[in-house]
XYZ file of C-alpha atoms in Angstrom:
601
model
C -17.520 176.657 -61.687
C -15.881 179.783 -63.084
C -17.319 183.072 -61.855
C -18.752 185.601 -64.330
C -15.914 187.797 -65.527
C -17.940 191.022 -65.167
C -18.322 190.398 -61.413
C -14.607 189.929 -60.671
C -12.539 192.792 -59.213
C -8.758 192.457 -58.958
C -7.119 195.159 -56.866
C -4.139 195.852 -54.613
C -3.311 198.234 -51.787
C -0.303 200.511 -52.189
C 1.075 202.478 -49.252
C 4.244 203.466 -47.435
C 5.484 201.330 -44.531
C 3.293 201.752 -41.436
C 0.437 203.592 -43.158
C -2.041 200.852 -42.233
C -2.096 198.590 -45.308
C -2.111 195.259 -43.429
C -4.706 196.564 -40.935
C -6.972 197.650 -43.812
C -6.604 194.161 -45.341
C -7.734 192.707 -41.972
C -10.880 194.902 -41.995
C -11.726 193.942 -45.601
C -11.447 190.233 -44.693
C -13.649 190.781 -41.652
C -16.350 192.802 -43.446
C -16.622 190.362 -46.367
C -16.986 187.436 -43.944
C -13.786 185.770 -45.238
C -12.654 185.546 -41.621
C -14.777 185.101 -38.534
C -14.070 187.154 -35.402
C -12.661 183.996 -33.829
C -10.077 183.491 -36.609
C -9.076 187.128 -36.830
C -5.657 188.255 -35.624
C -3.821 191.456 -36.444
C -1.919 191.571 -39.757
C -3.426 188.242 -40.776
C -1.804 188.332 -44.239
C 1.651 188.897 -42.723
C 2.447 185.271 -41.988
C 6.094 185.623 -40.938
C 6.963 186.581 -37.327
C 9.387 189.140 -38.703
C 6.620 190.831 -40.699
C 4.485 191.142 -37.572
C 7.280 192.482 -35.380
C 8.528 195.080 -37.812
C 5.052 195.978 -39.064
C 6.132 195.554 -42.690
C 5.115 193.260 -45.518
C 8.079 191.345 -46.910
C 6.416 188.804 -49.185
C 3.373 189.696 -51.301
C 0.143 187.822 -50.497
C -3.163 187.284 -52.238
C -6.641 186.430 -51.001
C -10.108 185.943 -52.544
C -13.170 187.500 -50.892
C -16.900 187.162 -51.696
C -18.861 190.404 -51.336
C -22.598 191.053 -51.494
C -22.843 194.656 -52.721
C -25.604 197.140 -51.882
C -26.990 196.655 -55.430
C -27.796 193.022 -54.542
C -25.117 191.520 -56.839
C -22.409 189.111 -55.598
C -18.832 189.978 -56.478
C -15.490 188.234 -56.168
C -12.776 190.574 -54.864
C -9.177 189.423 -55.323
C -6.855 191.399 -53.047
C -3.240 191.083 -54.127
C -1.193 192.453 -51.241
C 2.183 194.005 -52.080
C 5.343 194.795 -50.105
C 5.893 198.506 -49.447
C 9.670 198.576 -49.135
C 12.051 199.883 -51.801
C 14.018 196.597 -51.934
C 10.955 194.743 -53.252
C 9.961 197.121 -56.087
C 9.998 194.383 -58.729
C 7.570 192.218 -56.698
C 5.319 195.277 -56.405
C 5.418 195.956 -60.162
C 4.415 192.366 -61.037
C 1.625 192.358 -58.435
C 0.308 195.617 -59.941
C 0.373 194.014 -63.398
C -2.089 191.404 -62.092
C -4.626 194.089 -61.007
C -7.073 196.515 -62.609
C -7.300 198.869 -59.625
C -5.262 200.123 -56.682
C -6.252 201.574 -53.303
C -3.799 204.347 -52.449
C -3.600 204.457 -48.636
C -2.110 207.604 -47.088
C -1.673 208.200 -43.357
C -3.790 211.250 -42.397
C -1.132 212.231 -39.816
C 2.098 211.647 -41.773
C 0.983 212.537 -45.310
C 2.517 211.336 -48.573
C 5.882 209.528 -48.349
C 8.543 208.636 -50.936
C 7.573 204.994 -51.438
C 3.888 205.933 -51.763
C 4.796 208.092 -54.763
C 7.138 205.432 -56.181
C 4.463 202.703 -56.074
C 1.779 205.146 -57.245
C 3.849 205.935 -60.347
C 4.222 202.187 -60.994
C 0.414 201.830 -60.721
C -0.174 204.774 -63.081
C 2.237 203.264 -65.617
C 0.078 200.108 -65.573
C -2.972 202.378 -66.125
C -4.751 201.179 -62.971
C -7.855 202.831 -61.515
C -6.584 204.652 -58.396
C -8.867 204.990 -55.349
C -7.208 207.379 -52.843
C -7.967 206.744 -49.157
C -7.001 208.677 -46.021
C -6.361 206.295 -43.129
C -5.892 206.733 -39.349
C -8.616 209.362 -38.901
C -8.862 208.226 -35.258
C -5.368 209.583 -34.463
C -5.258 212.880 -32.547
C -2.518 214.174 -34.901
C -4.558 213.509 -38.089
C -4.811 216.424 -40.529
C -7.159 215.043 -43.218
C -7.878 218.341 -45.007
C -4.221 219.208 -45.680
C -3.313 215.630 -46.701
C -6.388 215.355 -48.975
C -5.265 218.582 -50.664
C -1.769 217.157 -51.276
C -3.390 214.021 -52.807
C -5.403 216.302 -55.131
C -2.180 218.079 -56.145
C -0.545 214.703 -56.815
C -3.203 212.768 -58.775
C -5.977 215.283 -59.465
C -8.674 213.541 -57.383
C -10.822 216.335 -55.795
C -9.924 216.624 -52.084
C -13.574 216.308 -51.004
C -13.918 212.980 -52.899
C -10.983 211.324 -51.094
C -12.375 208.608 -48.802
C -11.685 209.107 -45.107
C -11.415 205.868 -43.120
C -9.963 204.304 -40.004
C -8.771 200.758 -40.711
C -8.347 200.186 -36.986
C -11.947 200.975 -36.012
C -13.561 199.984 -39.343
C -14.970 203.490 -39.988
C -15.578 204.080 -43.722
C -14.398 200.592 -44.847
C -17.878 199.568 -46.108
C -17.951 202.672 -48.344
C -14.509 201.659 -49.644
C -15.813 198.186 -50.633
C -18.677 199.834 -52.543
C -16.190 202.135 -54.292
C -14.042 199.130 -55.326
C -17.073 197.449 -56.937
C -18.140 200.690 -58.607
C -14.805 202.054 -59.870
C -12.415 199.132 -60.443
C -13.062 197.758 -63.954
C -13.850 194.067 -64.461
C -10.943 192.136 -66.006
C -10.803 191.946 -69.779
C -9.429 188.841 -71.471
C -10.547 186.195 -73.911
C -11.571 182.928 -72.179
C -11.220 181.038 -75.492
C -7.671 182.207 -76.372
C -4.529 180.159 -75.510
C -3.687 180.306 -71.783
C -1.660 183.285 -70.547
C -1.223 183.571 -66.767
C 1.183 185.899 -64.941
C 3.138 184.596 -61.930
C 3.146 187.353 -59.305
C 4.491 185.232 -56.436
C 5.648 181.722 -55.570
C 6.198 179.926 -52.260
C 7.898 176.654 -51.428
C 6.181 173.852 -49.546
C 8.371 171.055 -48.184
C 5.877 168.366 -49.217
C 4.364 169.782 -52.407
C 7.248 171.691 -53.993
C 6.926 175.170 -55.474
C 3.394 176.659 -55.375
C 2.718 179.342 -57.984
C 0.348 182.292 -57.433
C -0.911 183.459 -60.823
C -3.447 185.775 -62.477
C -5.080 184.341 -65.620
C -5.226 186.946 -68.407
C -6.427 184.860 -71.370
C -7.744 181.330 -71.795
C -8.398 178.876 -68.999
C -6.533 176.155 -67.119
C -7.966 172.815 -66.063
C -6.732 170.433 -63.406
C -4.088 167.934 -64.597
C -3.450 169.928 -67.803
C 0.197 170.144 -68.958
C 1.677 173.627 -68.427
C 4.853 175.379 -69.492
C 6.777 178.298 -67.930
C 7.797 180.478 -70.875
C 10.927 182.178 -69.408
C 12.529 179.098 -67.823
C 11.124 176.486 -70.237
C 10.107 174.131 -67.383
C 7.163 171.796 -68.172
C 4.929 170.071 -65.562
C 1.342 168.943 -65.062
C -1.002 171.166 -63.024
C -1.733 168.524 -60.376
C -3.901 170.939 -58.377
C -5.330 174.372 -59.094
C -7.532 176.539 -56.913
C -8.372 179.831 -55.241
C -6.492 181.596 -52.480
C -8.697 182.028 -49.454
C -7.258 181.815 -45.938
C -6.336 178.293 -46.936
C -6.019 176.956 -50.484
C -9.357 175.917 -51.978
C -9.044 173.463 -54.902
C -11.161 173.917 -58.053
C -11.439 172.161 -61.418
C -10.838 175.233 -63.604
C -9.314 178.738 -63.556
C -10.625 181.139 -66.230
C -9.626 184.537 -67.653
C -9.688 187.265 -65.006
C -9.320 184.923 -62.033
C -6.489 184.746 -59.496
C -5.397 181.434 -58.005
C -2.632 178.961 -57.324
C -1.068 176.153 -59.361
C 0.723 173.139 -57.881
C 2.822 170.857 -60.075
C 5.754 168.676 -59.120
C 8.122 171.672 -59.282
C 11.144 171.005 -57.097
C 12.925 174.349 -57.503
C 11.515 177.839 -56.940
C 13.958 179.102 -59.618
C 11.768 177.427 -62.250
C 8.785 179.524 -61.124
C 10.144 183.059 -61.271
C 8.015 186.103 -60.493
C 6.940 187.804 -63.729
C 7.064 184.631 -65.861
C 4.120 183.594 -68.066
C 2.370 180.227 -67.676
C 0.813 178.653 -70.788
C -0.414 175.186 -71.774
C 1.777 172.603 -73.499
C -1.001 171.541 -75.903
C -1.948 175.043 -77.105
C 0.809 177.470 -76.077
C 0.518 181.275 -76.330
C 2.617 182.853 -79.086
C 4.302 185.432 -76.861
C 4.695 185.913 -73.059
C 3.321 188.807 -70.990
C 5.853 191.645 -71.360
C 8.051 192.986 -68.568
C 9.708 189.830 -67.177
C 13.195 190.238 -65.760
C 15.268 188.214 -63.360
C 15.699 189.711 -59.896
C 19.298 190.939 -59.737
C 21.062 191.299 -56.377
C 22.477 194.790 -55.827
C 24.246 194.424 -52.461
C 26.797 191.737 -51.571
C 28.166 190.636 -48.227
C 30.313 187.782 -46.934
C 28.463 185.511 -44.486
C 30.638 183.266 -42.296
C 29.812 180.910 -39.412
C 31.495 181.932 -36.131
C 32.218 178.247 -35.589
C 33.978 176.656 -38.599
C 32.165 173.348 -37.949
C 28.845 175.000 -38.866
C 29.835 175.672 -42.503
C 27.659 172.840 -43.883
C 24.755 173.935 -41.646
C 25.069 177.434 -43.106
C 25.009 176.052 -46.662
C 21.879 173.981 -45.923
C 20.165 176.973 -44.282
C 20.896 179.268 -47.244
C 19.593 176.614 -49.650
C 16.352 176.375 -47.643
C 15.956 180.163 -47.569
C 16.558 180.296 -51.318
C 13.591 177.946 -51.845
C 11.296 180.687 -50.514
C 13.290 183.619 -51.852
C 14.421 183.337 -55.473
C 16.166 186.756 -55.277
C 18.750 185.416 -52.808
C 22.015 184.269 -54.426
C 25.104 182.793 -52.795
C 28.393 181.146 -53.683
C 31.185 179.728 -51.500
C 34.230 181.869 -50.736
C 37.167 181.709 -48.356
C 38.764 184.396 -46.265
C 42.186 184.233 -44.638
C 40.724 185.877 -41.536
C 37.320 184.211 -41.316
C 37.788 180.816 -42.976
C 35.083 179.257 -45.164
C 31.830 181.075 -45.857
C 29.611 182.427 -48.631
C 29.368 185.594 -50.695
C 25.632 186.336 -50.568
C 23.748 188.680 -52.905
C 20.754 190.709 -51.661
C 18.238 193.073 -53.295
C 19.043 195.783 -50.764
C 19.890 196.519 -47.144
C 16.487 195.577 -45.700
C 16.570 192.298 -47.619
C 20.044 191.637 -46.168
C 18.879 192.426 -42.636
C 15.890 190.094 -42.957
C 17.966 187.189 -44.315
C 20.443 187.578 -41.413
C 17.577 187.651 -38.926
C 15.988 184.533 -40.450
C 19.311 182.646 -40.357
C 19.525 183.434 -36.655
C 15.871 182.690 -35.755
C 14.807 179.877 -38.020
C 18.099 177.991 -38.136
C 19.807 179.070 -34.877
C 23.058 180.016 -36.634
C 25.651 182.367 -35.178
C 27.157 184.234 -38.136
C 29.581 187.059 -38.953
C 28.734 189.291 -41.913
C 31.336 191.448 -43.633
C 30.763 195.007 -44.784
C 28.065 195.165 -47.491
C 29.332 196.307 -50.865
C 28.034 196.600 -54.420
C 29.093 195.065 -57.728
C 31.814 197.033 -59.555
C 32.876 196.830 -63.193
C 36.644 196.958 -63.704
C 38.198 197.689 -67.102
C 41.732 196.275 -67.085
C 44.683 197.672 -69.008
C 44.444 194.743 -71.471
C 40.880 196.047 -72.273
C 39.138 193.036 -70.697
C 36.261 193.783 -68.282
C 35.521 191.933 -65.054
C 32.871 192.369 -62.355
C 34.035 192.518 -58.739
C 31.637 191.644 -55.888
C 34.318 191.086 -53.255
C 36.984 193.767 -52.599
C 39.636 191.061 -52.144
C 39.150 190.109 -55.843
C 40.111 193.592 -57.053
C 43.128 193.400 -59.453
C 46.433 195.164 -58.678
C 46.402 198.926 -59.183
C 48.809 198.661 -62.132
C 46.400 196.405 -64.059
C 43.337 198.666 -63.686
C 42.389 201.131 -66.417
C 39.087 202.318 -64.857
C 36.443 201.277 -62.301
C 32.685 201.889 -62.722
C 30.070 201.750 -59.965
C 26.244 201.596 -59.988
C 24.285 204.833 -59.564
C 20.699 205.189 -58.353
C 18.104 207.919 -58.690
C 17.034 208.727 -55.124
C 13.963 210.644 -54.001
C 13.837 211.994 -50.450
C 10.557 213.407 -49.126
C 11.001 215.555 -46.027
C 9.400 218.339 -43.983
C 10.836 221.660 -45.189
C 12.826 222.417 -41.993
C 15.227 219.511 -42.649
C 16.102 220.400 -46.268
C 19.513 221.895 -45.412
C 20.774 218.924 -43.397
C 19.558 216.367 -45.941
C 21.037 218.235 -48.906
C 24.357 218.357 -47.022
C 24.111 214.581 -46.404
C 23.527 213.912 -50.118
C 26.445 216.227 -51.080
C 28.734 214.420 -48.617
C 27.751 211.106 -50.230
C 28.829 212.331 -53.694
C 25.233 213.057 -54.739
C 24.390 214.935 -57.958
C 21.494 217.353 -57.356
C 18.608 217.053 -59.859
C 15.469 218.762 -58.609
C 13.433 220.122 -55.685
C 9.652 219.795 -55.845
C 7.311 221.272 -53.204
C 4.403 218.863 -52.547
C 2.659 221.370 -50.229
C 3.664 224.158 -47.821
C 5.288 221.739 -45.391
C 6.690 218.860 -47.470
C 9.293 218.814 -50.200
C 10.702 216.168 -52.542
C 14.471 216.213 -53.232
C 15.851 214.290 -56.224
C 19.495 213.220 -56.347
C 21.658 210.812 -58.307
C 23.772 208.880 -55.806
C 26.345 206.056 -55.962
C 24.661 202.909 -54.581
C 27.800 202.194 -52.512
C 27.164 205.406 -50.540
C 23.606 204.324 -49.687
C 24.296 200.755 -48.503
C 26.320 201.821 -45.480
C 24.380 203.949 -43.036
C 22.705 206.485 -45.330
C 19.177 205.504 -44.251
C 20.057 205.765 -40.530
C 21.623 209.191 -41.068
C 18.602 210.344 -43.074
C 16.273 209.328 -40.235
C 18.419 210.929 -37.498
C 18.814 214.258 -39.363
C 15.058 214.463 -40.029
C 14.050 213.038 -36.608
C 12.395 210.134 -38.402
C 10.177 212.228 -40.704
C 12.048 211.888 -44.026
C 11.493 208.907 -46.320
C 13.682 207.507 -49.071
C 13.009 205.727 -52.328
C 15.527 204.856 -55.040
C 15.727 203.095 -58.370
C 18.755 201.730 -60.213
C 20.023 203.882 -63.124
C 23.346 202.854 -64.674
C 27.097 202.326 -64.142
C 29.424 205.339 -64.109
C 33.185 205.617 -64.042
C 34.547 206.850 -60.674
C 37.921 207.384 -58.987
C 37.728 204.344 -56.733
C 40.514 202.622 -54.811
C 40.787 199.499 -52.688
C 41.490 200.278 -49.035
C 43.402 197.470 -47.300
C 43.811 197.033 -43.564
C 46.989 195.355 -42.340
C 47.585 193.952 -38.862
C 51.315 193.480 -38.198
C 51.971 193.757 -41.918
C 49.461 191.049 -42.924
C 46.419 192.241 -44.940
C 43.051 191.184 -43.443
C 40.871 190.505 -46.502
C 37.580 190.657 -44.555
C 38.255 194.314 -43.642
C 39.076 195.442 -47.205
C 36.682 197.958 -48.751
C 36.413 199.888 -51.999
C 36.123 203.647 -51.448
C 36.343 206.874 -53.430
C 39.915 208.195 -53.647
C 38.954 211.489 -51.937
C 37.557 209.616 -48.924
C 40.279 206.961 -48.611
C 42.494 208.877 -46.130
C 39.643 209.827 -43.787
C 38.145 206.321 -43.942
C 41.526 204.642 -43.324
C 42.259 206.906 -40.352
C 38.871 206.249 -38.735
C 39.090 202.520 -39.340
C 42.509 201.935 -37.756
C 41.526 204.205 -34.841
C 38.417 202.093 -34.258
C 40.385 198.847 -34.549
C 42.897 200.075 -31.964
C 40.022 200.233 -29.443
C 38.691 196.779 -30.365
C 41.820 194.635 -30.707
C 43.007 193.414 -27.283
C 46.557 194.235 -26.160
C 49.172 191.534 -26.723
C 52.591 190.959 -25.131
C 54.093 192.818 -28.102
C 53.268 195.992 -30.076
C 50.634 195.435 -32.799
C 50.857 197.729 -35.829
C 47.539 198.601 -37.500
C 47.879 200.157 -40.952
C 45.509 201.322 -43.683
C 46.952 201.168 -47.186
C 45.940 202.086 -50.730
C 48.029 199.938 -53.059
C 51.565 199.988 -51.621
C 51.122 203.383 -49.908
C 50.425 203.415 -46.163
C 47.956 206.219 -45.455
C 47.342 205.751 -41.733
C 48.846 203.905 -38.765
C 47.963 203.191 -35.144
C 49.722 200.962 -32.601
C 48.160 198.730 -29.983
C 50.729 199.096 -27.204
C 52.199 195.957 -25.630
C 51.318 194.818 -22.140
C 54.509 195.172 -20.131
C 55.575 193.234 -17.092
C 57.751 195.226 -14.714
C 60.827 192.930 -14.764
C 62.881 195.348 -12.658
C 60.495 195.193 -9.690
C 62.685 192.691 -7.841
C 65.756 194.958 -8.079
C 65.935 197.213 -5.065
C 68.922 199.483 -5.221
C 72.026 197.952 -6.720
C 73.833 198.618 -10.010
C 71.963 200.016 -13.077
C 73.608 197.377 -15.306
C 71.521 194.660 -13.569
C 68.289 196.457 -14.500
C 69.484 197.100 -18.042
C 70.329 193.400 -18.504
C 66.790 192.387 -17.459
C 65.214 194.988 -19.793
C 67.372 193.840 -22.743
C 66.355 190.230 -22.078
C 62.659 191.260 -22.055
C 63.131 193.244 -25.282
C 64.696 190.224 -27.051
C 61.843 188.009 -25.852
C 59.226 190.437 -27.197
C 61.017 190.610 -30.547
C 61.007 186.801 -30.803
C 57.347 186.677 -29.751
C 56.378 189.230 -32.408
C 57.840 186.988 -35.153
C 55.808 183.943 -34.155
C 52.840 185.510 -32.313
C 49.474 185.892 -34.072
C 46.829 188.516 -33.282
C 43.291 187.287 -32.574
C 40.860 189.690 -34.241
C 37.560 189.802 -32.295
C 34.230 189.510 -34.173
C 33.178 193.083 -33.432
C 36.245 194.352 -35.331
C 34.738 193.079 -38.588
C 31.682 195.239 -37.980
C 33.822 198.251 -37.046
C 33.535 199.611 -40.574
C 29.783 199.962 -40.102
C 30.040 202.205 -37.044
C 32.970 204.503 -37.572
C 31.486 207.709 -36.242
C 33.877 209.765 -34.178
């Protein structure tokens, strides 16, 4: 039986990483009786081991709770959990679309961070009711008064009205539940209109295919009814529908305002894309819910098996990962240095790190990844335009008219004492200064426009080390801009190694080339002949190092005697080394391919 629409509350929790979002979700589940003490474990909605270890939410989750309010009424609370990391902004935006309210969780010790503001702005764009909450009151370093004041400056909620809670101990969580019932509006929507349901997440089950998590806006859906996905055009029957509790609970009908799951015989997660609209085949809606877009990878990296025999295993593993992660893209590619592998597209650096970790843990694969790079647009001299994801596909210098690269708008929130170092970092990374905004006496927001290629390397690590871990970063894609970019090639004994090629700004090419060959000289083992390491831009060599040959002392057996005897032995050795250099090949160790990532002096 469908629940009364006026007693449904759909809400989400938005917060920066490690501000206590998953812990608060645990307390809500415990207080509403959704979970017994026996079933409870920490971060219960974070189902992946990786999510638990890192203390972050990677996939969004949803759960339905029944709550008996102090006014005696029963309510259904649908918590739609969202990821907090910048790479998953699109997932966050679609989850927010499915809600009417948002709990803004801010750490009482750390204060407002960049991603908090980013997700808060997304929530305000959707016109959600914002309930600000100060968490971690039990920490000795908590400063609730100052942080409450900064929340008032940000959203206008009076500082004294900001709820003060501790998700760990449960203090103040009951008051929060009452505030959700009181302030979050009931969902609007016409139960008699044609079905319109928004997909905010989908997961893949080996036995049942793709399972869709959806919020019904208009109309209703009954079991076994024919449904259609408006963006992809796929049509299936809704074999099972139901609510999302700790396990899936089947029901006969989902009505306007409700959140639940839909199972059809959908074999591919690509047919059930986040942000798509579900409608019925018999009485379809005239237009989909606005805002759908396909998740576009922004960072690309080559992924190769260390053992060539594992190529097919790698393909199978990537296909399985793609079933659960529609944003992951890959295509086969070959490298002269690394053999057969795949060019894999990721949403961002964290996404890339997590995919690598999952390939290692879940599938036991030993892989090499090349330097991450972004997608460039190249205008050739014949006025045709191509996109380049792999530096080795860059056309010859003579055929290039111009190269454009993606820019992002970055916001860095930092304590005031680190402003100088962080501004210097952004300047060094070709940043364009936009604005400085003081959030309170101790925290400041810096806005810059930065090339995405400058962020994907080690920008985040540098940011954290300069600010001793206090600064936070958020960025959003802006546009493509023309830049003076060149392809930097690395040659070992005159042969270019495609896996070490990178695309860099012309002004940085010399410094980068010098550092790279210096690093390689340390990593490549000595041979019986000299190995020349060169960095080149086009046909111009810009830096060179030599790995000196190992040398056997062939004159050791000569004691005394004529110099001509020694010279003859040395000449013979020299001729042998020359012959060896022509036929000898240099084994490049795996760590050399990661040298580009750690080129600090």
